Coordinates of C-alpha atoms in Angstrom, one line a residue:
X1 CA 71.3 -14.7 -36.9
X2 CA 68.8 -11.9 -37.6
X3 CA 66.3 -14.5 -38.8
X4 CA 66.8 -16.7 -35.7
X5 CA 66.3 -13.7 -33.4
X6 CA 63.2 -12.8 -35.2
X7 CA 61.7 -16.3 -34.9
X8 CA 62.5 -16.4 -31.2
X9 CA 60.7 -13.1 -30.7
X10 CA 57.8 -14.4 -32.7
X11 CA 57.5 -17.5 -30.5
X12 CA 57.6 -15.3 -27.4
X13 CA 54.8 -13.1 -28.7
X14 CA 52.7 -16.1 -29.6
X15 CA 53.2 -17.7 -26.2
X16 CA 52.4 -14.4 -24.5
X17 CA 49.2 -14.0 -26.5
X18 CA 48.1 -17.5 -25.6
X19 CA 48.7 -16.8 -21.8
X20 CA 46.4 -13.8 -21.9
X21 CA 43.5 -16.2 -21.8
X22 CA 42.4 -18.1 -18.7
X23 CA 44.0 -21.5 -18.8
X24 CA 42.0 -23.6 -16.3
X25 CA 38.6 -22.0 -16.5
X26 CA 37.0 -24.2 -19.2
X27 CA 36.8 -27.9 -19.1
X28 CA 36.1 -30.7 -21.6
X29 CA 32.5 -30.4 -22.7
X30 CA 32.3 -34.2 -23.1
X31 CA 33.0 -37.1 -20.7
X32 CA 35.3 -38.8 -23.2
X33 CA 38.9 -37.9 -24.3
X34 CA 39.3 -35.0 -26.7
X35 CA 39.9 -36.3 -30.2
X36 CA 39.3 -33.8 -33.0
X37 CA 37.7 -34.2 -36.4
X38 CA 38.0 -30.5 -37.1
X39 CA 40.1 -27.6 -35.8
X40 CA 39.5 -23.9 -35.3
X41 CA 39.5 -21.7 -38.4
X42 CA 39.8 -24.7 -40.6
X43 CA 39.0 -23.9 -44.3
X44 CA 35.4 -24.9 -45.1
X45 CA 33.0 -24.1 -47.9
X46 CA 32.4 -20.3 -47.8
X47 CA 33.5 -20.0 -44.2
X48 CA 36.2 -20.6 -41.6
X49 CA 35.3 -23.3 -39.1
X50 CA 34.4 -21.4 -35.9
X51 CA 35.2 -24.0 -33.2
X52 CA 36.5 -27.5 -32.5
X53 CA 34.7 -30.6 -33.8
X54 CA 35.1 -33.2 -31.1
X55 CA 34.6 -36.9 -32.0
X56 CA 31.8 -38.7 -30.2
X57 CA 33.0 -42.3 -30.9
X58 CA 30.9 -42.4 -34.1
X59 CA 27.6 -42.3 -32.2
X60 CA 25.0 -39.9 -30.9
X61 CA 23.7 -39.5 -27.4
X62 CA 26.9 -38.8 -25.4
X63 CA 26.3 -36.5 -22.4
X64 CA 27.3 -32.9 -23.1
X65 CA 28.4 -30.9 -20.0
X66 CA 28.8 -27.2 -19.3
X67 CA 32.5 -26.2 -19.7
X68 CA 32.2 -23.7 -16.8
X69 CA 29.7 -22.1 -14.5
X70 CA 27.2 -19.8 -16.1
X71 CA 23.6 -19.5 -17.5
X72 CA 22.0 -20.6 -20.7
X73 CA 21.6 -17.4 -22.7
X74 CA 20.5 -18.7 -26.0
X75 CA 18.9 -21.8 -27.5
X76 CA 18.5 -22.1 -31.3
X77 CA 17.0 -24.9 -33.3
X78 CA 17.1 -24.9 -37.1
X79 CA 16.9 -27.4 -39.9
X80 CA 20.3 -26.5 -41.2
X81 CA 23.5 -24.9 -39.9
X82 CA 24.1 -25.7 -36.2
X83 CA 20.9 -27.8 -35.9
X84 CA 20.1 -27.8 -32.2
X85 CA 22.5 -25.5 -30.4
X86 CA 23.0 -24.3 -26.8
X87 CA 24.8 -21.1 -25.7
X88 CA 26.1 -20.7 -22.2
X89 CA 27.3 -17.3 -20.9
X90 CA 29.9 -17.3 -18.2
X91 CA 30.8 -14.8 -15.5
X92 CA 34.2 -14.0 -17.1
X93 CA 32.4 -12.6 -20.2
X94 CA 32.9 -15.5 -22.6
X95 CA 30.2 -17.6 -24.1
X96 CA 30.5 -21.3 -25.0
X97 CA 28.5 -22.9 -27.8
X98 CA 27.5 -26.5 -28.2
X99 CA 26.0 -27.5 -31.6
X100 CA 24.6 -30.3 -33.7
X101 CA 23.0 -31.7 -30.5
X102 CA 20.6 -34.6 -30.6
X103 CA 18.5 -33.2 -27.8
X104 CA 18.8 -31.2 -24.6
X105 CA 18.9 -32.4 -21.0
X106 CA 15.4 -33.1 -19.6
X107 CA 14.6 -29.8 -17.9
X108 CA 16.0 -27.8 -20.8
X109 CA 14.1 -30.0 -23.3
X110 CA 10.9 -29.4 -21.4
X111 CA 11.5 -25.6 -21.5
X112 CA 12.2 -25.7 -25.2
X113 CA 9.2 -27.8 -26.2
X114 CA 6.9 -25.6 -24.3
X115 CA 8.0 -22.6 -26.4
X116 CA 7.9 -24.7 -29.6
X117 CA 4.3 -25.7 -29.0
X118 CA 3.4 -22.1 -28.1
X119 CA 4.9 -20.9 -31.4
X120 CA 3.8 -23.9 -33.3
X121 CA 7.2 -24.1 -34.9
X122 CA 10.1 -26.6 -34.8
X123 CA 12.6 -23.9 -35.7
X124 CA 12.9 -21.5 -32.8
X125 CA 15.3 -19.1 -31.1
X126 CA 15.1 -18.4 -27.4
X127 CA 17.0 -16.0 -25.1
X128 CA 16.5 -17.1 -21.4
X129 CA 17.3 -14.5 -18.8
X130 CA 20.3 -14.9 -16.5
X131 CA 18.1 -16.3 -13.7
X132 CA 16.1 -18.8 -15.7
X133 CA 18.5 -21.7 -16.4
X134 CA 21.7 -21.5 -14.4
X135 CA 24.4 -24.2 -14.8
X136 CA 27.5 -25.3 -12.9
X137 CA 30.7 -26.5 -14.5
X138 CA 30.2 -30.2 -15.4
X139 CA 26.4 -29.9 -15.4
X140 CA 24.7 -32.1 -17.9
X141 CA 23.0 -29.8 -20.5
X142 CA 22.5 -31.9 -23.7
X143 CA 23.2 -35.0 -25.7
X144 CA 25.6 -35.0 -28.7
X145 CA 24.1 -35.6 -32.1
X146 CA 24.2 -35.0 -35.8
X147 CA 21.5 -32.3 -36.4
X148 CA 21.7 -29.4 -38.9
X149 CA 24.6 -29.3 -41.4
X150 CA 26.7 -31.9 -39.6
X151 CA 28.3 -34.6 -41.8
X152 CA 28.4 -37.2 -39.0
X153 CA 28.0 -37.5 -35.2
X154 CA 30.2 -35.1 -33.3
X155 CA 30.0 -32.1 -31.0
X156 CA 30.8 -28.7 -32.3
X157 CA 32.3 -26.6 -29.5
X158 CA 33.1 -22.8 -29.5
X159 CA 34.3 -20.1 -27.2
X160 CA 33.2 -16.5 -28.1
X161 CA 34.1 -13.2 -26.5
X162 CA 31.7 -10.3 -25.6
X163 CA 32.0 -9.0 -29.2
X164 CA 30.7 -12.3 -30.5
X165 CA 34.1 -13.0 -32.1
X166 CA 34.9 -16.7 -32.0
X167 CA 38.2 -17.7 -30.5
X168 CA 40.4 -20.8 -30.8
X169 CA 39.5 -22.9 -27.7
X170 CA 43.0 -24.2 -27.5
X171 CA 44.1 -20.7 -26.4
X172 CA 42.3 -21.4 -23.1
X173 CA 44.3 -24.5 -22.2
X174 CA 42.0 -27.1 -23.8
X175 CA 44.7 -29.5 -24.7
X176 CA 44.7 -31.9 -27.6
X177 CA 47.8 -34.1 -28.1
X178 CA 49.7 -33.3 -31.3
X179 CA 53.2 -34.4 -32.1
X180 CA 53.0 -34.4 -35.9
X181 CA 54.3 -31.8 -38.2
X182 CA 51.9 -30.2 -40.7
X183 CA 51.8 -31.7 -44.1
X184 CA 52.3 -29.8 -47.4
X185 CA 50.2 -31.1 -50.3
X186 CA 51.1 -28.6 -53.1
X187 CA 52.7 -25.2 -53.8
X188 CA 51.8 -22.8 -56.6
X189 CA 53.4 -19.6 -58.0
X190 CA 51.1 -16.8 -59.4
X191 CA 52.0 -14.0 -61.8
X192 CA 50.0 -11.1 -60.3
X193 CA 49.8 -8.8 -63.4
X194 CA 50.0 -9.0 -67.1
X195 CA 53.8 -8.2 -67.2
X196 CA 54.8 -10.8 -64.6
X197 CA 55.9 -14.4 -65.4
X198 CA 56.7 -17.7 -63.7
X199 CA 58.7 -20.1 -65.8
X200 CA 58.1 -18.0 -68.9
X201 CA 54.3 -18.0 -68.4
X202 CA 51.7 -15.5 -67.3
X203 CA 49.6 -18.3 -65.8
X204 CA 49.9 -19.8 -62.4
X205 CA 52.3 -22.7 -62.1
X206 CA 52.2 -25.8 -59.9
X207 CA 55.7 -26.4 -58.5
X208 CA 57.2 -29.8 -58.1
X209 CA 57.2 -30.5 -54.4
X210 CA 60.2 -32.4 -53.0
X211 CA 59.8 -33.9 -49.4
X212 CA 63.0 -34.0 -47.3
X213 CA 64.0 -36.6 -44.7
X214 CA 63.6 -33.9 -42.0
X215 CA 59.9 -33.6 -42.7
X216 CA 60.4 -30.2 -44.5
X217 CA 60.1 -29.6 -48.2
X218 CA 61.8 -27.9 -51.1
X219 CA 60.5 -27.3 -54.7
X220 CA 62.0 -27.2 -58.1
X221 CA 63.9 -24.0 -58.8
X222 CA 61.8 -21.5 -60.7
X223 CA 62.4 -18.5 -63.0
X224 CA 60.2 -15.5 -62.5
X225 CA 59.9 -11.8 -63.2
X226 CA 57.8 -9.0 -61.9
X227 CA 55.2 -9.2 -59.1
X228 CA 54.4 -12.8 -58.2
X229 CA 52.8 -14.6 -55.2
X230 CA 53.0 -18.1 -53.7
X231 CA 50.2 -20.3 -52.5
X232 CA 50.3 -23.5 -50.4
X233 CA 47.9 -26.4 -49.7
X234 CA 48.6 -27.6 -46.2
X235 CA 46.9 -29.4 -43.3
X236 CA 47.7 -31.0 -39.9
X237 CA 46.9 -34.1 -38.0
X238 CA 46.5 -34.5 -34.2
X239 CA 47.3 -37.7 -32.4
X240 CA 44.7 -40.5 -32.3
X241 CA 42.9 -39.2 -35.4
X242 CA 43.4 -39.6 -39.1
X243 CA 41.5 -36.4 -40.1
X244 CA 43.3 -33.8 -42.1
X245 CA 42.7 -30.7 -40.1
X246 CA 43.7 -27.0 -40.3
X247 CA 47.0 -25.4 -39.3
X248 CA 47.5 -22.6 -36.7
X249 CA 49.9 -20.2 -38.4
X250 CA 51.6 -19.6 -41.7
X251 CA 54.6 -17.2 -42.3
X252 CA 56.6 -16.5 -45.4
X253 CA 60.1 -15.0 -45.8
X254 CA 62.0 -13.5 -48.8
X255 CA 65.8 -13.5 -48.4
X256 CA 65.4 -13.7 -44.6
X257 CA 62.8 -10.9 -44.3
X258 CA 59.3 -11.8 -43.3
X259 CA 56.7 -10.6 -45.7
X260 CA 53.5 -12.4 -44.8
X261 CA 51.7 -13.9 -41.8
X262 CA 48.3 -15.4 -41.1
X263 CA 47.3 -16.5 -37.6
X264 CA 44.2 -18.7 -37.0
X265 CA 43.4 -17.4 -33.5
X266 CA 40.1 -15.4 -33.8
X267 CA 37.7 -14.0 -36.3
X268 CA 34.3 -12.4 -36.6
X269 CA 31.4 -14.1 -38.4
X270 CA 31.0 -11.1 -40.6
X271 CA 34.3 -11.7 -42.3
X272 CA 34.1 -15.5 -42.6
X273 CA 33.2 -15.4 -46.2
X274 CA 36.5 -13.7 -47.0
X275 CA 37.9 -17.2 -47.0
X276 CA 37.1 -17.3 -50.7
X277 CA 39.6 -14.5 -51.3
X278 CA 42.2 -16.1 -49.0
X279 CA 42.1 -19.3 -51.1
X280 CA 42.6 -19.7 -54.8
X281 CA 38.9 -19.8 -55.4
X282 CA 39.1 -20.8 -59.0
X283 CA 41.3 -23.7 -58.2
X284 CA 38.9 -24.8 -55.4
X285 CA 35.8 -24.7 -57.6
X286 CA 37.6 -26.8 -60.2
X287 CA 39.4 -29.3 -58.0
X288 CA 38.0 -29.0 -54.5
X289 CA 41.5 -28.4 -53.1
X290 CA 42.1 -25.3 -51.1
X291 CA 45.3 -23.5 -51.8
X292 CA 45.9 -20.6 -49.4
X293 CA 47.4 -17.5 -51.1
X294 CA 50.3 -16.2 -49.1
X295 CA 49.6 -12.7 -50.5
X296 CA 46.7 -10.3 -49.8
X297 CA 44.5 -9.2 -52.7
X298 CA 42.2 -6.5 -51.2
X299 CA 41.1 -8.8 -48.4
X300 CA 40.2 -7.1 -45.1
X301 CA 40.6 -10.4 -43.2
X302 CA 41.6 -9.9 -39.6
X303 CA 43.6 -13.1 -39.5
X304 CA 46.4 -11.3 -41.4
X305 CA 49.1 -9.6 -39.4
X306 CA 48.6 -6.0 -40.5
X307 CA 52.1 -4.8 -39.7
X308 CA 53.7 -7.0 -42.4
X309 CA 53.8 -6.6 -46.1
X310 CA 51.0 -8.0 -48.3
X311 CA 53.0 -11.0 -49.4
X312 CA 53.8 -9.9 -53.0
X313 CA 57.2 -10.7 -54.2
X314 CA 59.0 -8.3 -56.6
X315 CA 61.4 -10.3 -58.6
X316 CA 64.0 -8.3 -60.7
X317 CA 65.9 -9.6 -63.7
X318 CA 69.2 -11.4 -63.1
X319 CA 68.6 -11.9 -59.3
X320 CA 68.6 -14.9 -57.0
X321 CA 66.2 -15.1 -54.1
X322 CA 65.3 -17.6 -51.5
X323 CA 61.6 -17.8 -50.4
X324 CA 60.6 -19.8 -47.4
X325 CA 57.3 -20.8 -45.9
X326 CA 56.9 -21.7 -42.3
X327 CA 53.8 -23.7 -41.2
X328 CA 52.9 -24.3 -37.6
X329 CA 50.3 -26.2 -35.7
X330 CA 49.1 -25.2 -32.2
X331 CA 51.7 -27.3 -30.5
X332 CA 54.5 -25.5 -32.5
X333 CA 55.3 -28.5 -34.7
X334 CA 56.6 -26.8 -37.8
X335 CA 57.2 -27.6 -41.5
X336 CA 59.3 -25.5 -43.8
X337 CA 59.1 -25.1 -47.6
X338 CA 62.0 -23.6 -49.6
X339 CA 61.6 -22.1 -53.1
X340 CA 64.7 -20.9 -55.0
X341 CA 63.8 -18.1 -57.4
X342 CA 66.0 -16.8 -60.3
X343 CA 65.0 -13.5 -61.8
X344 CA 64.6 -13.8 -65.6
X345 CA 62.8 -11.3 -67.7
X346 CA 60.8 -12.9 -70.6
X347 CA 60.8 -11.0 -73.9
X348 CA 57.1 -11.5 -74.7
X349 CA 54.1 -12.7 -72.6
X350 CA 50.9 -14.0 -74.0
X351 CA 47.7 -12.8 -72.3
X352 CA 44.2 -14.1 -72.6
X353 CA 41.5 -12.4 -74.7
X354 CA 39.2 -10.1 -72.9
X355 CA 35.4 -9.8 -72.9
X356 CA 33.5 -6.5 -73.7
X357 CA 32.2 -6.3 -70.1
X358 CA 34.4 -5.0 -67.3
X359 CA 33.6 -4.8 -63.6
X360 CA 35.0 -2.1 -61.4
X361 CA 34.8 -3.6 -57.9
X362 CA 34.1 -0.3 -56.1
X363 CA 31.3 0.8 -58.5
X364 CA 27.8 -0.2 -59.3
X365 CA 27.3 -2.2 -62.6
X366 CA 24.2 -3.0 -64.6
X367 CA 24.1 -5.6 -67.3
X368 CA 21.1 -6.3 -69.5
X369 CA 20.2 -8.5 -72.5
X370 CA 16.9 -10.0 -73.6
X371 CA 14.6 -10.6 -70.7
X372 CA 17.4 -10.6 -68.1
X373 CA 19.0 -7.8 -66.0
X374 CA 21.9 -8.2 -63.5
X375 CA 22.8 -5.5 -61.0
X376 CA 26.1 -5.6 -59.1
X377 CA 26.3 -3.3 -56.1
X378 CA 29.6 -1.5 -55.2
X379 CA 32.0 -3.8 -53.4
X380 CA 30.3 -7.0 -54.6
X381 CA 33.8 -8.2 -55.7
X382 CA 37.3 -7.8 -54.3
X383 CA 39.0 -6.9 -57.6
X384 CA 38.3 -5.5 -61.1
X385 CA 37.9 -8.1 -63.8
X386 CA 36.5 -8.8 -67.3
X387 CA 33.2 -10.7 -67.0
X388 CA 31.5 -13.1 -69.4
X389 CA 27.8 -12.1 -69.9
X390 CA 25.4 -13.7 -72.3
X391 CA 21.6 -14.4 -72.5
X392 CA 20.1 -17.0 -74.7
X393 CA 16.4 -17.8 -74.5
X394 CA 15.7 -18.0 -70.8
X395 CA 19.3 -18.9 -69.7
X396 CA 21.8 -16.5 -68.3
X397 CA 25.5 -17.2 -68.6
X398 CA 27.3 -15.0 -66.0
X399 CA 30.9 -15.9 -66.1
X400 CA 32.0 -19.1 -64.3
X401 CA 31.8 -19.5 -60.6
X402 CA 35.6 -18.8 -60.3
X403 CA 35.5 -15.3 -59.0
X404 CA 34.8 -14.8 -55.2
X405 CA 32.1 -12.3 -54.1
X406 CA 31.9 -10.2 -51.0
X407 CA 28.2 -9.6 -51.1
X408 CA 24.9 -10.5 -52.9
X409 CA 24.1 -9.3 -56.3
X410 CA 20.7 -9.1 -58.0
X411 CA 19.3 -11.1 -61.0
X412 CA 16.0 -10.2 -62.6
X413 CA 14.1 -12.3 -65.2
X414 CA 11.1 -10.7 -67.0
X415 CA 8.4 -13.4 -67.4
X416 CA 5.7 -11.4 -69.2
X417 CA 5.9 -13.8 -72.2
X418 CA 4.6 -16.6 -70.0
X419 CA 0.8 -17.1 -69.3
X420 CA -0.5 -16.3 -65.9
X421 CA -0.8 -19.9 -64.7
X422 CA 2.8 -20.7 -65.6
X423 CA 4.2 -17.5 -63.9
X424 CA 3.2 -18.8 -60.5
X425 CA 5.2 -22.0 -60.9
X426 CA 8.4 -20.5 -62.2
X427 CA 11.6 -19.9 -60.1
X428 CA 15.2 -18.9 -60.9
X429 CA 17.6 -21.8 -60.7
X430 CA 21.3 -22.0 -60.7
X431 CA 22.7 -24.6 -63.1
X432 CA 25.4 -26.8 -61.6
X433 CA 27.2 -30.0 -62.5
X434 CA 29.9 -30.7 -65.0
X435 CA 27.6 -29.8 -67.9
X436 CA 25.6 -27.2 -66.1
X437 CA 22.5 -29.4 -66.5
X438 CA 21.3 -29.7 -63.0
X439 CA 19.0 -26.9 -61.7
X440 CA 19.0 -26.0 -58.0
X441 CA 16.5 -23.6 -56.5
X442 CA 17.6 -20.0 -55.8
X443 CA 15.4 -18.1 -53.4
X444 CA 13.0 -16.3 -55.8
X445 CA 10.4 -13.6 -55.3
X446 CA 8.0 -12.3 -57.9
X447 CA 7.1 -8.6 -58.3
X448 CA 4.5 -8.3 -61.2
X449 CA 6.1 -9.8 -64.2
X450 CA 9.6 -9.9 -62.8
X451 CA 11.3 -12.8 -60.9
X452 CA 14.0 -11.6 -58.6
X453 CA 16.9 -13.6 -57.0
X454 CA 19.7 -12.4 -54.8
X455 CA 22.8 -14.6 -54.9
X456 CA 26.5 -14.7 -54.2
X457 CA 27.5 -17.0 -57.0
X458 CA 28.5 -16.3 -60.6
X459 CA 27.6 -19.1 -63.1
X460 CA 24.6 -20.0 -65.2
X461 CA 21.0 -19.3 -64.3
X462 CA 17.7 -20.2 -66.0
X463 CA 14.0 -20.2 -65.4
X464 CA 12.6 -23.5 -64.2
X465 CA 9.0 -24.5 -63.7
X466 CA 7.8 -26.7 -60.8
X467 CA 4.4 -28.2 -61.3
X468 CA 4.9 -31.2 -59.2
X469 CA 3.5 -31.6 -55.6
X470 CA 5.8 -32.8 -52.8
X471 CA 5.6 -36.4 -51.9
X472 CA 4.7 -37.8 -48.4
X473 CA 5.3 -41.4 -47.4
X474 CA 4.5 -43.0 -44.0
X475 CA 7.6 -44.9 -42.8
X476 CA 6.6 -46.9 -39.7
X477 CA 2.8 -47.0 -39.7
X478 CA -0.3 -47.7 -41.9
X479 CA -3.8 -46.4 -42.1
X480 CA -6.1 -47.8 -39.4
X481 CA -3.2 -49.4 -37.6
X482 CA -2.9 -49.9 -33.8
X483 CA 0.4 -48.4 -32.7
X484 CA 0.1 -48.3 -28.9
X485 CA 3.7 -49.5 -28.4
X486 CA 5.2 -47.0 -30.8
X487 CA 7.3 -44.1 -29.3
X488 CA 7.6 -42.3 -32.6
X489 CA 5.6 -41.5 -35.7
X490 CA 7.8 -41.2 -38.8
X491 CA 7.2 -40.0 -42.3
X492 CA 9.4 -39.1 -45.3
X493 CA 8.8 -36.0 -47.3
X494 CA 10.5 -34.9 -50.6
X495 CA 10.2 -32.5 -53.5
X496 CA 11.9 -33.0 -56.8
X497 CA 11.5 -29.4 -58.0
X498 CA 11.9 -26.3 -56.0
X499 CA 12.3 -28.1 -52.6
X500 CA 10.4 -28.2 -49.4
X501 CA 9.4 -24.8 -48.0
X502 CA 7.3 -25.7 -44.9
X503 CA 5.1 -28.3 -43.3
X504 CA 2.4 -28.5 -40.7
X505 CA 1.1 -31.6 -38.9
X506 CA -1.9 -32.1 -36.6
X507 CA -3.5 -34.9 -34.5
X508 CA -7.2 -34.5 -34.0
X509 CA -6.8 -30.9 -35.1
X510 CA -4.0 -30.1 -32.6
X511 CA -0.6 -29.0 -33.9
X512 CA 2.2 -31.4 -33.2
X513 CA 5.9 -30.9 -33.1
X514 CA 7.6 -32.9 -35.9
X515 CA 11.4 -32.7 -36.2
X516 CA 12.6 -32.4 -39.8
X517 CA 15.9 -34.0 -40.7
X518 CA 16.7 -32.8 -44.2
X519 CA 19.7 -35.2 -44.7
X520 CA 17.4 -38.3 -44.7
X521 CA 14.2 -36.3 -45.5
X522 CA 12.3 -37.5 -42.4
X523 CA 9.7 -36.0 -40.1
X524 CA 9.5 -37.5 -36.6
X525 CA 6.9 -37.0 -33.9
X526 CA 7.5 -38.1 -30.3
X527 CA 4.3 -39.5 -28.6
X528 CA 5.9 -38.5 -25.2
X529 CA 4.7 -35.0 -26.1
X530 CA 1.3 -36.3 -25.0
X531 CA -0.6 -34.1 -27.5
X532 CA -3.6 -36.5 -27.6
X533 CA -5.1 -39.0 -25.2
X534 CA -7.7 -40.3 -27.6
X535 CA -7.9 -43.9 -28.8
X536 CA -8.8 -43.0 -32.3
X537 CA -6.5 -40.4 -33.8
X538 CA -6.8 -38.4 -37.1
X539 CA -3.4 -37.5 -38.4
X540 CA -3.0 -34.8 -41.0
X541 CA 0.2 -33.4 -42.7
X542 CA 0.4 -30.6 -45.2
X543 CA 3.7 -30.1 -47.1
X544 CA 4.4 -27.1 -49.3
X545 CA 7.2 -26.5 -51.7
X546 CA 8.9 -23.2 -52.6
X547 CA 6.5 -22.2 -55.4
X548 CA 3.4 -23.1 -53.5
X549 CA 2.6 -26.6 -54.6
X550 CA 1.3 -28.6 -51.7
X551 CA 0.3 -32.1 -50.7
X552 CA -1.9 -33.4 -47.9
X553 CA -1.5 -36.7 -46.2
X554 CA -4.2 -38.1 -43.9
X555 CA -4.3 -41.2 -41.9
X556 CA -6.1 -42.8 -38.9
X557 CA -4.2 -44.7 -36.2
X558 CA -5.3 -46.1 -32.8
X559 CA -3.5 -46.0 -29.4
X560 CA -4.3 -47.2 -25.9
X561 CA -3.3 -44.6 -23.4

């Protein structure tokens, strides 16, 4: 009865919290039914998803409309991230965000291009005043697209408060049909110190999951002792979509008493990277599956309910406990998992061998060997741990990428043993792939004979030389060609070494706006920008990579105007 009363109270509090938000203020930002490919606070790589991903019928170019009255307060265009994004501030203090856009509505597009040409930059960030671009609810403001870090055509939609915290749009009455219970994929048990065990082992254990006819789950019975924690891999599906999306709330109970809760209602962008401490980061890097730890290990994440315990389970010898997990989606469809735990103290526990290097999370640490030095600032990590550190030739082995970081740390390579010509072509690369044999560029700066990189990833690093110029290839035209009927000029650019850093294109000496789409490596110019009215046109493109190698492409084309 106590548990039932507690759950009813919890439901009441959740409903009350939801009703604190205006329910009829914001409308659908598209003119098609709301079907989601991604939910709010869904678990993504290094961040929580900050809005709703709305399907656009597998195509670009759908009209995007303002969800409420307001004014356009920010416009940002970048090659990565949100791509083309629009921000609308509303009289009630909230801001809506529309991202991965193909382009803006005509009057906004004209406004943006004017500033892009003045700045001679495709990437731009603008902050119109409250009187410049006013909009009404339902006003056409953009077209849906696939720009930036989007993995396919859709609209990313957010609602933020005055503190720039992002909120679950469903709290505002934006309704998406969902009659399906969340699904549980796996459950793990974790010994949380050297003296704790699960099934006579000091290592995490995957529990056999048993689906029940009710849609709930149980696991195999386990034996444990000491301080342990439980983790769950779970997702949810809305109606009309096959996507495996995030859930809304997870609670856990030990012998009827709640000991953990996480609510996916709101978060700040500053804390988004804390997702890597919420999940079993090592498990994710090795399997790409995200198991959420239902216990808090020095994580300041605001999604946790602070009034509850940290989720640790203290299992005494010769006891019997019942552990339950309750998982809800936004429509209060729920799935339960039951784990029966028998306390059994093991006489001896094997622990792993330790390295000579120990990191205190709250202290500064310097490691040095050969030509490499590594500096960890205080609070780079969440917890203390033994770290693998080794330098051989020009390669640094810095543990495996299985420990999550809070902040950047610093890697220095001394390159005084290289000749001056080679020094300018070197960069620090992180080695990835199953055999750590694929180098990827890490942003590198040179100070004298030292190359410096700031990174958030443990793993292997090495010095890599890039002596190859970028490549430039015309896609839809040839030299000396008449292209009067063409709307666009397209080229493909690539760099096999350090990657593209910047590009600059001109026609008859005048800068032109070329949109860079990194996913297919194309640059596109729109002749409707009316940069040139000449019949004969001299086109020039300079592309530079991250160590300064550059290539120049020149061509002549003809147009009747």
